[in-house]
Amino acid sequence: AQKVTQAQTEISVVEKEDVTLDCVYETRDTTYYLFWYKQPPSGELVFLIRRNSFDEQNEISGRYSWNFQKSTSSFNFTITASQVVDSAVYFCALSEAKGGSYIPTFGRGTSLIVHP
Amino acid sequence: EAQVTQNPRYLITVTGKKLTVTCSQNMNHEYMSWYRQDPGLGLRQIYYSMNVEVTDKGDVPEGYKVSRKEKRNFPLILESPSPNQTSLYFCASSRGTLKTDTQYFGPGTRLTVL
């Protein structure tokens, strides 16, 4: 069975600080997908990234970066120079690829509060 | 504008009264799915569809039905709603499952079943 752990329930930082959100996963499959989503206070869900298990290259998108470490089963998300607009709940998710379809398992989320 | 629309956004209903939450996307996406979000339980997938007439159960399909007669629409049907289906529901779509396939979410439907 697949499992996703986001051990940090809440993180509080001051603007311009860098912050890393941890995500540790468990799966028996060799083929799987990892995701990050953002849910701002307004409640909508925003897709941030999808990564498959064969692609261990780190990814950078503006102030966002993701570090995928298969050896430690982690897919951590770093926000550089955080801003108040980054305040949100962030979810990590994992889905095993079975026959081309998949059912994601989500972590419980990390609430990030960025103070001005 | 690329978007996923859901209707209604808010709904209060009573136990047993059939309801449908509509979901429509204008991006010609093949993949669509429904999630529910509950405090303490997080997000869970209800059903998904890989293409027209192809649907499959997610994590928590009990009490729900879906259909995919057209590519753009993926309605969620509660034949006999119960209070434990009170939740926040999200519909999502994506072109596929590649790294470059962005997943788009609807604005959410907050359902209360009395």
XYZ file of C-alpha atoms in Angstrom, chain A residues 33 35 37 39 43-47 50-51 55 59 91 100-106 108, chain B residues 31 35 37 40-41 43 45 48 50 57-59 90 94 96-99 101-103 105:
44
model
C 4.203 9.531 -9.739
C 2.918 15.525 -6.955
C -0.350 20.924 -4.766
C -4.284 25.261 -1.453
C -9.699 27.192 -0.930
C -8.934 26.360 -4.533
C -6.413 23.662 -5.415
C -3.437 24.473 -7.566
C -1.296 21.834 -9.225
C 4.195 15.991 -11.293
C 7.313 13.819 -11.306
C 13.101 11.081 -13.447
C 13.370 20.794 -10.826
C -0.024 18.751 -0.227
C -1.706 3.222 -17.114
C -4.153 4.474 -14.527
C -3.554 5.629 -11.001
C -5.170 6.554 -7.720
C -3.265 9.156 -5.721
C -2.672 9.078 -1.995
C -2.284 12.495 -0.419
C -2.131 15.433 5.345
C -8.212 12.551 -17.922
C -11.862 14.242 -5.094
C -11.601 16.862 1.007
C -8.501 15.224 9.330
C -8.791 12.893 6.347
C -7.952 14.642 -0.028
C -10.019 10.385 -4.969
C -11.521 8.957 -12.333
C -9.181 8.110 -18.628
C -13.116 3.694 -8.933
C -10.773 5.714 -6.801
C -10.181 5.382 -3.093
C -13.108 19.043 -6.394
C -5.463 16.930 -17.360
C -2.668 12.953 -19.628
C -0.186 11.790 -17.058
C 3.073 13.065 -18.462
C 5.385 15.326 -16.525
C 0.582 17.623 -18.264
C -0.709 20.225 -15.860
C -3.685 19.222 -13.770
C -8.941 21.940 -10.710
